[in-house]
CSV table of C-alpha atoms and ligand atoms in Angstrom, one decimal:
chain,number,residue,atom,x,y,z
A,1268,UNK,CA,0.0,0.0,0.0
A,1269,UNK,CA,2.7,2.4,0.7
A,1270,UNK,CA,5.0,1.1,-2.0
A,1271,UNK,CA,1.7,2.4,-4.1
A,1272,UNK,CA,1.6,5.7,-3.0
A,1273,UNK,CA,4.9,6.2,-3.1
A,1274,UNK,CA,5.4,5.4,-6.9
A,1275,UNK,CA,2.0,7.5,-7.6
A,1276,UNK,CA,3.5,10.5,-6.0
A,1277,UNK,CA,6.9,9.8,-7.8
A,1278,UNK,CA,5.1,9.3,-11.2
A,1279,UNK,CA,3.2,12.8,-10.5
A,1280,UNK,CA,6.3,14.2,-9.7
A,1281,UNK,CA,8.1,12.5,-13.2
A,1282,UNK,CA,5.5,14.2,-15.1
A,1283,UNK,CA,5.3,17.2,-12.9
A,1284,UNK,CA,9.0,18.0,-13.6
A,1285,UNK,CA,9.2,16.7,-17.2
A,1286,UNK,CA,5.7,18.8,-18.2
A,1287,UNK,CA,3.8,16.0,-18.8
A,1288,UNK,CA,0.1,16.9,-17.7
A,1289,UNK,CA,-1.7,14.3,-16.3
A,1290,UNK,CA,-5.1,16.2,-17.7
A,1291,UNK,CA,-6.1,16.9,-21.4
A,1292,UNK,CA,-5.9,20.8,-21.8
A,1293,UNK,CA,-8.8,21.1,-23.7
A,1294,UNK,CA,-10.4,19.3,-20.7
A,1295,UNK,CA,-10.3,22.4,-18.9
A,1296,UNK,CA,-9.9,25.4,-21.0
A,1297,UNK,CA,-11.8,25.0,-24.8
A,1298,UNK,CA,-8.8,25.4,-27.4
A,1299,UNK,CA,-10.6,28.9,-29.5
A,1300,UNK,CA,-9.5,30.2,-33.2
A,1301,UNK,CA,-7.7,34.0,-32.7
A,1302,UNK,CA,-10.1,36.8,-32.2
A,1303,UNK,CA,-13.4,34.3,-31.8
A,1304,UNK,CA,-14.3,36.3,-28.3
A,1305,UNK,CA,-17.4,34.3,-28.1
A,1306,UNK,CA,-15.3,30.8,-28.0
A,1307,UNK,CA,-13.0,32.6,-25.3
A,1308,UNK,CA,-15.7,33.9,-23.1
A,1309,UNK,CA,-17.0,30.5,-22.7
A,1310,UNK,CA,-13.6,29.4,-22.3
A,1311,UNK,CA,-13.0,31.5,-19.7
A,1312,UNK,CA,-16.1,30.7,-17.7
A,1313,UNK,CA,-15.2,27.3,-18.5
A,1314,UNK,CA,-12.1,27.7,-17.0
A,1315,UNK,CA,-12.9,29.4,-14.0
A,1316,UNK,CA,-16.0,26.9,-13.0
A,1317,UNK,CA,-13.1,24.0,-13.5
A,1318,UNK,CA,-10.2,26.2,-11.7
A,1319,UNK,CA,-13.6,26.7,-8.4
A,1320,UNK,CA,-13.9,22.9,-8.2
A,1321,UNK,CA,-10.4,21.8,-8.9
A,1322,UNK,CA,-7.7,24.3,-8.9
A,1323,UNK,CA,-4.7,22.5,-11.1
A,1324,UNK,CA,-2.6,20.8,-8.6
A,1325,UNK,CA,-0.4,19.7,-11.6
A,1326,UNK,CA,0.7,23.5,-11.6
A,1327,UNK,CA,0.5,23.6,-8.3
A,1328,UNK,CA,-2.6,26.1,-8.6
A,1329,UNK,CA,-5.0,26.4,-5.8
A,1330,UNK,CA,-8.6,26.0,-5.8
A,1331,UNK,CA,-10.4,29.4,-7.0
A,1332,UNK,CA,-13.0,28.7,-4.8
A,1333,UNK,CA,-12.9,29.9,-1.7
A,1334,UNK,CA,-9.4,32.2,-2.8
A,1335,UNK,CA,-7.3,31.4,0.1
A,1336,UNK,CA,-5.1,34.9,1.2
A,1337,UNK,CA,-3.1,34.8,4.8
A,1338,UNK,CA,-3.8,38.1,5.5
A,1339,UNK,CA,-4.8,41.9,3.7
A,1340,UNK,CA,-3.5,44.9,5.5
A,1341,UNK,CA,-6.6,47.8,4.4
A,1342,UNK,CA,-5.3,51.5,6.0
A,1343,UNK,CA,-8.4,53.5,4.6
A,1344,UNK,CA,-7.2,57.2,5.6
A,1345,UNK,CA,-10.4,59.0,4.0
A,1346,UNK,CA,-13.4,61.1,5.6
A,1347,UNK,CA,-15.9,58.2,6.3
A,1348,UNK,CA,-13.2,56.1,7.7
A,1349,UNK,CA,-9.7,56.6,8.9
A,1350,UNK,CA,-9.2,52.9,10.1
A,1351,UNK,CA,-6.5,50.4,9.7
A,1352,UNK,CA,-8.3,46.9,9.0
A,1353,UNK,CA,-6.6,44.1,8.9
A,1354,UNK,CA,-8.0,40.9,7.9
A,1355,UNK,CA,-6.2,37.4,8.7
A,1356,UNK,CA,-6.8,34.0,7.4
A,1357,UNK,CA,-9.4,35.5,4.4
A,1358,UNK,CA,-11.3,33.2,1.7
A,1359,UNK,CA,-13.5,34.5,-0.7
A,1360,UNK,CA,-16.3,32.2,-1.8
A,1361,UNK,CA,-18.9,32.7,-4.4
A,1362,UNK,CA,-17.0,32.5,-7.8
A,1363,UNK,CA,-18.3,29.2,-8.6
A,1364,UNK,CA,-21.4,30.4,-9.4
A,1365,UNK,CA,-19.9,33.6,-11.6
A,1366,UNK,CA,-20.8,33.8,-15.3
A,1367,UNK,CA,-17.7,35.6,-17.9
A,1368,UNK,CA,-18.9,38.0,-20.6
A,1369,UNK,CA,-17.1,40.1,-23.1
A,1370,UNK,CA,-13.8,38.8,-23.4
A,1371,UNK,CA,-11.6,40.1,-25.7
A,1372,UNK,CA,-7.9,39.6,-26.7
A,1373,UNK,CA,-6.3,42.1,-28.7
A,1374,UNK,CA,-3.4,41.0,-30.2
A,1375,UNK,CA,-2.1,44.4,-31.2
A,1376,UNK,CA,-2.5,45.7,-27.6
A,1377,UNK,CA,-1.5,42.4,-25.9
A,1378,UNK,CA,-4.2,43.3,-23.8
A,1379,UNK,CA,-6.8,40.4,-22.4
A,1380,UNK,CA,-10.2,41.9,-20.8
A,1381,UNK,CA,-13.1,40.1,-19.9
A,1382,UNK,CA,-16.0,40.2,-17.4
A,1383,UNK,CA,-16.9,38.6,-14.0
A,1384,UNK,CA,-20.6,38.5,-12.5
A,1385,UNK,CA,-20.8,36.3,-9.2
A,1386,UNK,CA,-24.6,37.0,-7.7
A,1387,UNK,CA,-22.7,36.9,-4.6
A,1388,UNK,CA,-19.1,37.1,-2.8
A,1389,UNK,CA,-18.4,36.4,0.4
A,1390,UNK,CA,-15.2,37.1,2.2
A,1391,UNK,CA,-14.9,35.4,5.5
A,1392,UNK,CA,-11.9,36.0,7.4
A,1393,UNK,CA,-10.4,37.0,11.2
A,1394,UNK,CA,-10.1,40.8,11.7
A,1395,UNK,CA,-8.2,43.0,13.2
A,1396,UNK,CA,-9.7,46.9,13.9
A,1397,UNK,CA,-8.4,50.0,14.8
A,1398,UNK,CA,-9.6,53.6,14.1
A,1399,UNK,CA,-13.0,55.4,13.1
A,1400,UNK,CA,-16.1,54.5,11.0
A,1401,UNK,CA,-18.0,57.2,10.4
A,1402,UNK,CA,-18.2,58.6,14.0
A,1403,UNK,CA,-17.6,55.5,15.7
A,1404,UNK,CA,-14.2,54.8,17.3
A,1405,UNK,CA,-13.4,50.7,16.5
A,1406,UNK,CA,-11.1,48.6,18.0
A,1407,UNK,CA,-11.4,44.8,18.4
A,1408,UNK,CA,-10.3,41.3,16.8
A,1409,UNK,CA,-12.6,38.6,16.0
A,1410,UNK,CA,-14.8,37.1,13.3
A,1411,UNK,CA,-15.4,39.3,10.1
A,1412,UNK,CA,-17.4,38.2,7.0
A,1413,UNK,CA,-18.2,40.8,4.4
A,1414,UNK,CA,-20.7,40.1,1.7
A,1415,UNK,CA,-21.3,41.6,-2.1
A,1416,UNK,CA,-24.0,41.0,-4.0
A,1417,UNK,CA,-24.7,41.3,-7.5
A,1418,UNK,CA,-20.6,41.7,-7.9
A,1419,UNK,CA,-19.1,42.6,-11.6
A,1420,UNK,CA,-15.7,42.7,-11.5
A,1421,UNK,CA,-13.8,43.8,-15.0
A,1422,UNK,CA,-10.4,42.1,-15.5
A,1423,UNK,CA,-7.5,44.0,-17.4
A,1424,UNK,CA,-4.3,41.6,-18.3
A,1425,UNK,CA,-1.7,43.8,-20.3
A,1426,UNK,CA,1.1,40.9,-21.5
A,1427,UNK,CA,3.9,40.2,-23.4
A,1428,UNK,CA,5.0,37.0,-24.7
A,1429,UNK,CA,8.2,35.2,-23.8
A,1430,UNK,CA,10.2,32.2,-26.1
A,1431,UNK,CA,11.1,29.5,-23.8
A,1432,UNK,CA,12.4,26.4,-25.9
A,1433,UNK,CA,11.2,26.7,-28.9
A,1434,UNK,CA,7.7,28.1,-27.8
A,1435,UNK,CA,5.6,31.2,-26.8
A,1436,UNK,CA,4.4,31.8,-23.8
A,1437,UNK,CA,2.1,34.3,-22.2
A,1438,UNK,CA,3.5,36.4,-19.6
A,1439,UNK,CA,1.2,39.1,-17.5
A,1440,UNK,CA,2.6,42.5,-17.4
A,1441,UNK,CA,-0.2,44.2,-15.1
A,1442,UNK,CA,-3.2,43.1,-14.1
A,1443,UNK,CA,-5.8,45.8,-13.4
A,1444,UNK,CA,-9.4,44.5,-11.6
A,1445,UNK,CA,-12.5,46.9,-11.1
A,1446,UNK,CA,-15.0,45.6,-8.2
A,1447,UNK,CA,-18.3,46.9,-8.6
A,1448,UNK,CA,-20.7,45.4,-6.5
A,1449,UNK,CA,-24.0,46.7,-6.0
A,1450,UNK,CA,-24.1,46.9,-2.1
A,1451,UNK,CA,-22.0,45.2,0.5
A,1452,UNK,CA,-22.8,44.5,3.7
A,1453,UNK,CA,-20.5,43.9,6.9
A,1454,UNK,CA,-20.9,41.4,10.0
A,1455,UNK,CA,-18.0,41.5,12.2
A,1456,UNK,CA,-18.3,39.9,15.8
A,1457,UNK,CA,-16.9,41.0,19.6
A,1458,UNK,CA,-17.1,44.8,18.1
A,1459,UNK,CA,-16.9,46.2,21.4
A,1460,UNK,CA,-16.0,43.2,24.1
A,1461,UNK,CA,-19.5,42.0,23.4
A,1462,UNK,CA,-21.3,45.3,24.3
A,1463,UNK,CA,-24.0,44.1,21.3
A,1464,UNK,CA,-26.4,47.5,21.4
A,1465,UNK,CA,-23.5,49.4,20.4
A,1466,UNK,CA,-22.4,46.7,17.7
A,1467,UNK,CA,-25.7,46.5,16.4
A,1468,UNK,CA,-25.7,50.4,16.3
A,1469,UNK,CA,-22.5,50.3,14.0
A,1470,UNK,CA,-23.8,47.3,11.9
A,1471,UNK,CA,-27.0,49.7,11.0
A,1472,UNK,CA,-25.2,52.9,10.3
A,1473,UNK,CA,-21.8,50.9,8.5
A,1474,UNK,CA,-24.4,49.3,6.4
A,1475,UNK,CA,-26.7,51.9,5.4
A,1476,UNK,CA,-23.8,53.7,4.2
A,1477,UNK,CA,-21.8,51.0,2.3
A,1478,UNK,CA,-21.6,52.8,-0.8
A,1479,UNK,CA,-19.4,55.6,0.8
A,1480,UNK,CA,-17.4,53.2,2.6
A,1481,UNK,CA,-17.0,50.8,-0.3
A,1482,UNK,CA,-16.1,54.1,-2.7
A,1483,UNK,CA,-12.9,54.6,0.4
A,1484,UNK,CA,-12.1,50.7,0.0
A,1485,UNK,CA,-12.1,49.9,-3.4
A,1486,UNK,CA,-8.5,51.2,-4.7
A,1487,UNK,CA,-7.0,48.7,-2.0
A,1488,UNK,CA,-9.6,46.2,-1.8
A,1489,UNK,CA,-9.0,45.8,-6.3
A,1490,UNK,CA,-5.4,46.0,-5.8
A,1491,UNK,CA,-5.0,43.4,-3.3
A,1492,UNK,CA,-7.1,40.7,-5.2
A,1493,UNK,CA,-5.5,42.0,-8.8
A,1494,UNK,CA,-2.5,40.6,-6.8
A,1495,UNK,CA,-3.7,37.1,-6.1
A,1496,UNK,CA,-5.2,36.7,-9.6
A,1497,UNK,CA,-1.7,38.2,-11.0
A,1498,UNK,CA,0.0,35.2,-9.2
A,1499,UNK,CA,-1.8,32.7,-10.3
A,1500,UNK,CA,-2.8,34.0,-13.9
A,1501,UNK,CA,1.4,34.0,-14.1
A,1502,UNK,CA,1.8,30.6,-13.0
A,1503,UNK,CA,-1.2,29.5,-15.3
A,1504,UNK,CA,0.9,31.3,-18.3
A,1505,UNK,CA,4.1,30.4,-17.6
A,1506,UNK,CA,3.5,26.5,-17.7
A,1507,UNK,CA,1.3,26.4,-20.8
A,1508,UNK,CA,3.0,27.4,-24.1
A,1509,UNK,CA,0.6,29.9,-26.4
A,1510,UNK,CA,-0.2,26.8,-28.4
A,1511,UNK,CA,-2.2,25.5,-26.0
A,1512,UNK,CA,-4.2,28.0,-25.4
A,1513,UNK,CA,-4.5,29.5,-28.6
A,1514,UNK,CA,-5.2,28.1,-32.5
A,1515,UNK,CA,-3.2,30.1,-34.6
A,1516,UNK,CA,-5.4,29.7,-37.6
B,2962,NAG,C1,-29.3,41.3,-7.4
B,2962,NAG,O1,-29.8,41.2,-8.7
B,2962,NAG,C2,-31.1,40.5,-8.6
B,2962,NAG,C3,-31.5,40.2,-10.1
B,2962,NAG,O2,-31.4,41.4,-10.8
B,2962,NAG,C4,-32.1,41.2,-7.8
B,2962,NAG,O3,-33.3,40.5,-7.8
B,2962,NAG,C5,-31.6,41.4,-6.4
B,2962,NAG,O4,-32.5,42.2,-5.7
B,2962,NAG,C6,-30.2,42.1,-6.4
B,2962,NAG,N1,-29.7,42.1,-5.1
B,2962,NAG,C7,-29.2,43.2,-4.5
B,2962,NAG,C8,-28.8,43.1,-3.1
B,2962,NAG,O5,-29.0,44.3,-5.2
């Protein structure tokens, strides 16, 4: 039995190292002709249902649902907050049930756009709080899960490609996200040591006024998930050559 798993994990690891795939490609992400947007738009979504359930372990790419992140560091310094949030041990569920529109690869550009729209995203995490909401002073550390609905998030990848051996290769040069949900709403738990009138005070007024508070949020809240989705586009592209991804007809 453990002989077994032994020579499975060293056969993964055989065709790990020599690039052998122990999927079919086109399994996962439909093969489209250049410039069909409507084959890559339901390759994408494709792609991003498979990546929700399965991640690709053979790249060593995490499931896409929840997005696992250790910890984002949020110091909003605006007028409706001046608070530094800190959020630890984060995953963001929802994007299995997301549809892709209007993708588009521009060649000329070497730009790669498309569309996200999850009915719902929910980032559950531990927090860390300290500062002012609105008029309320925060502090305290506990349980924080903040919720978007009706979420359309527009993804800019500006690349270049790379030879490696013979063949091309995608590789991401920035990637720009926009968030737009169309309201969020915040429960965080142990507000103030438990005093729960005054939390439930804060939770009314926070949430009433999301839309300010999201509008302080987004810059750092986009940039820190263009991050994740940077890493992992990068790892995606750097282990599949343009061929695979791409007919060249
Ligand atoms: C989300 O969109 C659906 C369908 O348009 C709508 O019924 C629902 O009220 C929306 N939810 C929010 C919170 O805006």
């Amino acid at each position: 039995m453990k002989v077994r798993v032994y020579l499975v994990v060293f056969l993964q690891f055989l065709g790990y190292s020599c690039g052998v795939l122990s999927f079919k490609i086109s399994d996962v992400f439909p093969v489209c002709k250049k410039n069909d947007d409507q084959c890559l738009t339901a390759a994408i979504e494709k792609a991003l249902h498979y990546l929700c359930e399965n991640g690709l372990p053979e790249l060593k790419l995490p499931k896409l649902d929840p997005i696992a992140i250790p910890e984002i560091s949020i110091g909003t310094k605006g007028s409706a907050a001046d608070i530094s949030q800190k959020y630890i041990d984060v995953k963001l569920h929802g994007f299995k049930k997301a549809s892709v529109s209007n993708a588009h690869l521009d060649w000329e550009k070497k730009k790669l756009t498309f569309t996200v729209f999850a009915p719902q995203l929910d980032q559950v995490s531990s927090y860390d709080f300290n500062g002012r909401i609105l008029i309320f002073p925060i502090r305290g550390q506990g349980k924080a899960v903040l919720s978007q609905s009706n979420v359309t998030v527009y993804h800019t990848i500006q690349f270049d490609t790379v030879k490696k051996q013979d063949k091309d290769y995608f590789k991401v040069v920035s990637y720009v996200i926009s968030t737009n949900p169309s309201k969020t709403s915040f429960k965080v738990d142990n507000l103030f040591n438990g005093n729960e009138a005054l939390s439930e005070r804060v939770h009314e007024v926070v949430n009433d006024n999301w839309k300010v508070l999201w509008d302080e949020a987004k810059a750092d809240v986009d940039l820190t998930y263009a991050k994740v989705y940077e890493t992992f586009a990068q790892k995606l592209f750097g282990k599949l050559p343009i061929s695979d991804l791409v007919i060249q007809a």
